[in-house]
Short mmCIF file of C-alpha atoms in Angstrom, two decimals:
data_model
loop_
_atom_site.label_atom_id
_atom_site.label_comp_id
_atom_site.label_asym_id
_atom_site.label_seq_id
_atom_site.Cartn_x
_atom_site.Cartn_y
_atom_site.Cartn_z
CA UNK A 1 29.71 74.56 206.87
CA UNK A 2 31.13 72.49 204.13
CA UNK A 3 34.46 71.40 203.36
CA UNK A 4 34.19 72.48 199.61
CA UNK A 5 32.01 75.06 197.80
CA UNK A 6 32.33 74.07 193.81
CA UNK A 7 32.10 77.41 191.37
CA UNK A 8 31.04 76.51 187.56
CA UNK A 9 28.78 77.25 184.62
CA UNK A 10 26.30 75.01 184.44
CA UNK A 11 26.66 74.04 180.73
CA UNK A 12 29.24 72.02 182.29
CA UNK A 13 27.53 70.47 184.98
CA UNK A 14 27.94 66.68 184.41
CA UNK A 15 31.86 66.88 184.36
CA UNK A 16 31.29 68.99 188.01
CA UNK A 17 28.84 66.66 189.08
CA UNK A 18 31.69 63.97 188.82
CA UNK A 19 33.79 66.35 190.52
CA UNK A 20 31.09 66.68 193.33
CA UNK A 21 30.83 62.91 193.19
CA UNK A 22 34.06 62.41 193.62
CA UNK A 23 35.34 65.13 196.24
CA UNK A 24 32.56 63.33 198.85
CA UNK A 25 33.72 59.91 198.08
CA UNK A 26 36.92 61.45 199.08
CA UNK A 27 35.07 62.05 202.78
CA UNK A 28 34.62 65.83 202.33
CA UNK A 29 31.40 67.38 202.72
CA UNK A 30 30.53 69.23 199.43
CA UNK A 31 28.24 72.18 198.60
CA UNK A 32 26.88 72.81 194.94
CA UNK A 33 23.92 75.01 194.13
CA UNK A 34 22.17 71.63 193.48
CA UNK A 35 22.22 71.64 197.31
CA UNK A 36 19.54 74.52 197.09
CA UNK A 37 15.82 73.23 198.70
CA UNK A 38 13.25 74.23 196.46
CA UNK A 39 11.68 76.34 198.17
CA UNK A 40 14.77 78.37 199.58
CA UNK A 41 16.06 81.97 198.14
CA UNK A 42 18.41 80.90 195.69
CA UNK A 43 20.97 83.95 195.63
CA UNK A 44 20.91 84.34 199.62
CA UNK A 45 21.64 80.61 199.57
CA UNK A 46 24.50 80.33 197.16
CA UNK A 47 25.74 83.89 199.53
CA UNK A 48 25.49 82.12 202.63
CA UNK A 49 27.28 78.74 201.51
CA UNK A 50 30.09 80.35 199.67
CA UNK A 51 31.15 82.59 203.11
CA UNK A 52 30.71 79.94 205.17
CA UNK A 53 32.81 77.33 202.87
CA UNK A 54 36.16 76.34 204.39
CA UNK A 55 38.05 76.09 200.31
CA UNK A 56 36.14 77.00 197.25
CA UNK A 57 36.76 74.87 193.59
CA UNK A 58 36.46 76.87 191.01
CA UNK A 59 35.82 75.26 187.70
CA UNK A 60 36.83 77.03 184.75
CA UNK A 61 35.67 76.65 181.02
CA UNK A 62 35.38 78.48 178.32
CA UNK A 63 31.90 79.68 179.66
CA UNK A 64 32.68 79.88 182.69
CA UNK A 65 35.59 83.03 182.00
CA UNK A 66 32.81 84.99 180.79
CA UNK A 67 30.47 84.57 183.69
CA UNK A 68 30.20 87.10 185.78
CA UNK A 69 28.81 85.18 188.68
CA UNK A 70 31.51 82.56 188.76
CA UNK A 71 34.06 85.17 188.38
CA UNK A 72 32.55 87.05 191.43
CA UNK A 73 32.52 84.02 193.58
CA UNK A 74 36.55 83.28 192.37
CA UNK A 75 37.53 86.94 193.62
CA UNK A 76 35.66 86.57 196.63
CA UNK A 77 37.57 82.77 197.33
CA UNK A 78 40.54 84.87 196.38
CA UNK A 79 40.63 87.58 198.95
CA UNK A 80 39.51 85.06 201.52
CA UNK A 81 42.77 82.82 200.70
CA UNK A 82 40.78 79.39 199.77
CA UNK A 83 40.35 79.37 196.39
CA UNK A 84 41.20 76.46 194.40
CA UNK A 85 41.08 76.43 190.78
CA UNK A 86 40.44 73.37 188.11
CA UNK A 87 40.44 73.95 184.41
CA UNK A 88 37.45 71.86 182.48
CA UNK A 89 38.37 73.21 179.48
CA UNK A 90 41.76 74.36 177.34
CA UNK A 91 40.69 78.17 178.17
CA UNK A 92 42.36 81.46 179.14
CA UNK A 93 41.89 82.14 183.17
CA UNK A 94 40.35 85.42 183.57
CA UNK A 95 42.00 88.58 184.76
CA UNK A 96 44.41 88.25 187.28
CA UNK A 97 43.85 84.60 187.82
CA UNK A 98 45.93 82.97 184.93
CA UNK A 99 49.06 83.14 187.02
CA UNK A 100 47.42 81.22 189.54
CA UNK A 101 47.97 77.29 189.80
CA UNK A 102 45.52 75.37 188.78
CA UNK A 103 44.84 71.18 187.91
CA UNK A 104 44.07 70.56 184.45
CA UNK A 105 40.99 68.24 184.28
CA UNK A 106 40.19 68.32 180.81
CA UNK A 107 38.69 64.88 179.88
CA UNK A 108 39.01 63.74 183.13
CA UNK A 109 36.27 60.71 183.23
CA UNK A 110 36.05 61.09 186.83
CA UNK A 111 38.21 58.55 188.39
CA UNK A 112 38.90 58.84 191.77
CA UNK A 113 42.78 57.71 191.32
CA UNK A 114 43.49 59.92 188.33
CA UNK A 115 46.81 61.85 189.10
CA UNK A 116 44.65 65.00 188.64
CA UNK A 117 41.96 64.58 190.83
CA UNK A 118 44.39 63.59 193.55
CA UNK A 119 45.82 66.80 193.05
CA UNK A 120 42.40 68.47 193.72
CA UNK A 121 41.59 66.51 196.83
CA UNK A 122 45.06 66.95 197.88
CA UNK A 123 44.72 70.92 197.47
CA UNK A 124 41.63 70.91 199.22
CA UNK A 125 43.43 69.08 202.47
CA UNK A 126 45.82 71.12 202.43
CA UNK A 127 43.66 74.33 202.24
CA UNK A 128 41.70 73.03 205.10
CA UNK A 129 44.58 72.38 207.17
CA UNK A 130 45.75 75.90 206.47
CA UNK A 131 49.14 75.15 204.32
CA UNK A 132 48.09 77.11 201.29
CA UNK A 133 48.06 75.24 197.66
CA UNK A 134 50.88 72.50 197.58
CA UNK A 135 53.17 73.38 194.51
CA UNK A 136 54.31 69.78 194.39
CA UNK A 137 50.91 68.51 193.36
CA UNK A 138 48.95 71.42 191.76
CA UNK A 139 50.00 71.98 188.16
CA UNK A 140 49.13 74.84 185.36
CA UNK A 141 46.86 73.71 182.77
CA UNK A 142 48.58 73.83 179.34
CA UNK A 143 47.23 76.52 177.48
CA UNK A 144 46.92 77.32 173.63
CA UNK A 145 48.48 80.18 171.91
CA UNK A 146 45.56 82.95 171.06
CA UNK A 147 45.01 83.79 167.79
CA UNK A 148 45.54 87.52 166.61
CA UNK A 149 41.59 87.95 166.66
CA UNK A 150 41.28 86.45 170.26
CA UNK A 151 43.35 88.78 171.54
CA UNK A 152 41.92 91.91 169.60
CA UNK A 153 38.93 90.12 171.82
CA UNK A 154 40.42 90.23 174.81
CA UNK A 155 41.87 94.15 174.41
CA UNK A 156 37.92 94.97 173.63
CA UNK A 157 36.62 93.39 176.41
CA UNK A 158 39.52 94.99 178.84
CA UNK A 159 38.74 98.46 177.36
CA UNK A 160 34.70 97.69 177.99
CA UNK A 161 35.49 96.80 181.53
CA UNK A 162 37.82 100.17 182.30
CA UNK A 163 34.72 101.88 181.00
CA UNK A 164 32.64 100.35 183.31
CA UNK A 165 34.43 101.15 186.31
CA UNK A 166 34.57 104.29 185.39
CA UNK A 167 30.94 104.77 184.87
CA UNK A 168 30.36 102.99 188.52
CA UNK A 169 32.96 105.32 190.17
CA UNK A 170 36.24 103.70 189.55
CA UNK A 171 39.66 106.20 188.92
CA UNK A 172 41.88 105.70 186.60
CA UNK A 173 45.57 104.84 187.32
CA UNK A 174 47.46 108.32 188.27
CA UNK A 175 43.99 109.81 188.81
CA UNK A 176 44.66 110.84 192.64
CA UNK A 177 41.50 108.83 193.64
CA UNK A 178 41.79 106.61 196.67
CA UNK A 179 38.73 104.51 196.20
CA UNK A 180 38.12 100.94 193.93
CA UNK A 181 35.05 99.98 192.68
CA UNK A 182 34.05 95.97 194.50
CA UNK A 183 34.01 93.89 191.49
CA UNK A 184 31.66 91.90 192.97
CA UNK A 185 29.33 94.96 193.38
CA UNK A 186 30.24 96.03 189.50
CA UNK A 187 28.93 92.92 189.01
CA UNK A 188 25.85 92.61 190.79
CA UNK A 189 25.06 95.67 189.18
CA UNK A 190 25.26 94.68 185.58
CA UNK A 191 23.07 91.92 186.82
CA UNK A 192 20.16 93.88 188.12
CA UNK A 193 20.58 95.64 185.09
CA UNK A 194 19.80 93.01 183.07
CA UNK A 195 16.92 91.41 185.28
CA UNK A 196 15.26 95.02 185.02
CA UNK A 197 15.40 94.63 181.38
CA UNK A 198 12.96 91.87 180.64
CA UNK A 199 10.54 94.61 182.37
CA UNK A 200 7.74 95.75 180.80
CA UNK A 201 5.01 95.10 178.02
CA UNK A 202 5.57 93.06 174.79
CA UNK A 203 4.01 90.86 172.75
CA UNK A 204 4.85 88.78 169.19
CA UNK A 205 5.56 90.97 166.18
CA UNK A 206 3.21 89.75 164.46
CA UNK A 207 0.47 91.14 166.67
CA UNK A 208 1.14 94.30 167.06
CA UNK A 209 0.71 94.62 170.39
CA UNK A 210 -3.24 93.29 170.64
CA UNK A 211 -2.75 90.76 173.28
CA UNK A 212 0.10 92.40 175.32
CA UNK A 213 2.48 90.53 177.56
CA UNK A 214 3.29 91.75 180.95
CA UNK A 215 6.29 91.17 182.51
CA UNK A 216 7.57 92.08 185.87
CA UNK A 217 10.98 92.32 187.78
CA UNK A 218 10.74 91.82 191.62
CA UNK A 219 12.97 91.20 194.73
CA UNK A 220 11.23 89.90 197.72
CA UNK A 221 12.41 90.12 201.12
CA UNK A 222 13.44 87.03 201.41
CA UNK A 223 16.13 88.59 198.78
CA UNK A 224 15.40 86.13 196.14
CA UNK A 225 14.49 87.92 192.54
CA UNK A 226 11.39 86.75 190.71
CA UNK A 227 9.94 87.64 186.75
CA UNK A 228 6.45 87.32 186.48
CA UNK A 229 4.46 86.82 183.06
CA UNK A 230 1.28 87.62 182.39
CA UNK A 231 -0.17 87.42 179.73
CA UNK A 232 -4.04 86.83 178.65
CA UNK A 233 -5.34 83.19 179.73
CA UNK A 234 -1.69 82.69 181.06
CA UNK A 235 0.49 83.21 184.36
CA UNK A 236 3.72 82.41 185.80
CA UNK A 237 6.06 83.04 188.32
CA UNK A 238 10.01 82.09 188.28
CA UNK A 239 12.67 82.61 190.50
CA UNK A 240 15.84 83.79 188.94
CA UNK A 241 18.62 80.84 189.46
CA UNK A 242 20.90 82.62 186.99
CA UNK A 243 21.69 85.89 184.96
CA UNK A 244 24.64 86.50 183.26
CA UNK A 245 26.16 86.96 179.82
CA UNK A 246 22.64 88.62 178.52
CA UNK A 247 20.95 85.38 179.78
CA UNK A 248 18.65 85.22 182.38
CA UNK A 249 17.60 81.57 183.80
CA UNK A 250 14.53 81.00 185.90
CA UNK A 251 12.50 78.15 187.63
CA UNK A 252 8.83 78.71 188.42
CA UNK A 253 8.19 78.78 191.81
CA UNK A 254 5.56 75.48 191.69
CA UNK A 255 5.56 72.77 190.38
CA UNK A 256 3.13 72.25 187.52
CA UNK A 257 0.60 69.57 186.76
CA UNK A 258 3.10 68.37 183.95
CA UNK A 259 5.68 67.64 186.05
CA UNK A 260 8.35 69.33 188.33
CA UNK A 261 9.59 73.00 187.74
CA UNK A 262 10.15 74.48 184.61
CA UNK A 263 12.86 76.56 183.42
CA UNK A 264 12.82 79.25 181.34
CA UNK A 265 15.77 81.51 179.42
CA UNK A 266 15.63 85.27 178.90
CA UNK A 267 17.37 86.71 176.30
CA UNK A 268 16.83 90.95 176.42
CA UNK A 269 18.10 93.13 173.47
CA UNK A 270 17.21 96.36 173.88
CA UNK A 271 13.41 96.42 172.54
CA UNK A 272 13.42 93.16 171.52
CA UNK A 273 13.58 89.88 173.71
CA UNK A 274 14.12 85.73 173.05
CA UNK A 275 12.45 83.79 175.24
CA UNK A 276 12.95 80.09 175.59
CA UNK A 277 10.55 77.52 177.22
CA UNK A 278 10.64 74.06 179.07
CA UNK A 279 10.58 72.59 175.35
CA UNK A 280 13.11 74.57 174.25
CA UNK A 281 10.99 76.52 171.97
CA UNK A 282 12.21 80.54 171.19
CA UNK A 283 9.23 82.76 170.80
CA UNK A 284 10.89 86.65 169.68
CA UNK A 285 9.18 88.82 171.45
CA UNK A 286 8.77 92.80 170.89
CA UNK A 287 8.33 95.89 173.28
CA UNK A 288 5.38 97.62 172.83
CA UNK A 289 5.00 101.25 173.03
CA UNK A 290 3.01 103.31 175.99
CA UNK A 291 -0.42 103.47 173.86
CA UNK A 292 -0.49 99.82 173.06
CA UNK A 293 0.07 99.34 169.32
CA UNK A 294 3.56 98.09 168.03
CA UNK A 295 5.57 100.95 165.53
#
């Protein structure tokens, strides 16, 4: 069981890798899904680690607001009454978690007697000792004033999500129902969604379909989720490490001959898909149709 279980996006992971850095030079044991072995199932994993977790960091950024994952694991921390939160960025907090205190860490360098930080180890103490957040030393981040168009944003994206709970059970307001959708399950379902959408045969446009690309969806029982490619004179298997956002992240399950796992990026649109490779290189892929030639 660890002391701290740190929340983020990992487009910001060397500012939380200072964070981790400097939370266990602080003595307190700290889980981050860098923690993960290899060879272990990486959503049962992150599951296990963030019940068991005696406070939870959350660190928020402007990618991390939009993450569905991170803003799972903040309700969760919520509910559970150990969630700290720490703003990387100048950014609005999601739903119901901008009135919430929060240390503002934005260019912190990662100095282990920065004001801030000893606001964030102070938190944590306190959280483990039971006493709640200190209002002496946690302070809200400053925020900037949205533009018109941000919030026009903001009013889509609040009308998108109504429509979603709607479509996954949820009642509206006055509606007489008794029940609420678990945003955590909303969310896990918009993420199988997505995995299941990189299913299926495609190939390069430019082909038309002659040397088809198979690609398969899968959850094993060791409840990790794995895509397999194949393709002709090529296989590979990855385990999913991320999906959110229309992204999906995975790491092949072995290492290769090259060097240690590679990572791969997803990016589904309907019937056609991105995908990225170790080198970074996009290759636009197209769905082909049930008797093999492209439209």
């Amino acid at each position: 069981m660890a002391d701290v279980f740190v929340s983020y996006k990992r487009v910001n992971q060397p500012t939380v890798r200072r964070l981790v850095d400097a939370l266990r030079g602080q003595g307190l044991s700290v889980w981050w899904d860098q923690d993960i072995p290899p060879d272990a199932a990486w959503e049962a994993n992150i599951e296990t680690e963030l019940e068991a977790a005696r406070s939870v960091v959350v660190a928020w950024s402007e990618a991390a607001v939009v993450s569905d994952n991170v803003k799972a694991e903040a309700r969760r921390a919520s509910r559970q009454g150990k969630l700290i939160q720490v703003f990387l960025q100048a950014c609005e907090a999601p739903l119901f978690f901008g009135e919430r205190q929060g240390v503002d860490l934005v260019g912190w360098s990662g100095a282990a007697d920065d004001p801030r930080f000893v606001s964030v180890a102070d938190a944590v103490r306190a959280v483990l000792a039971g006493k709640g957040l200190p209002t002496s030393t946690v302070e809200a981040p400053r925020r900037p004033r949205l533009a018109r168009w941000k919030l026009a944003g903001f009013a889509a994206v609040g009308a998108s999500t109504v429509a979603a709970l709607l479509v996954f059970g949820g009642e509206r307001p006055g509606s007489g129902g008794s029940s609420k959708p678990d945003p955590a399950a909303v969310a896990a379902q918009a993420r199988a969604r997505l995995i299941q959408s990189v299913a299926g045969v495609w190939d390069r446009q430019d082909r038309s379909c002659a040397q088809p690309i198979t690609v398969a969806a899968t959850t094993g029982t060791d409840g990790a989720t794995r895509i397999a490619v194949n393709a002709k004179g090529f296989t590979s298997t990855g385990q999913v490490i991320a999906a959110d956002n229309g992204v999906i992240l995975s790491r092949n399950t072995t290492a290769t001959a090259s060097g240690p796992r590679e990572q791969w990026e997803y990016h589904p649109n309907g019937d056609a898909m991105t995908v990225i490779d170790k080198d970074g290189v996009a290759t636009i892929l197209v769905r082909c149709p049930a008797g093999g030639t492209s439209r």
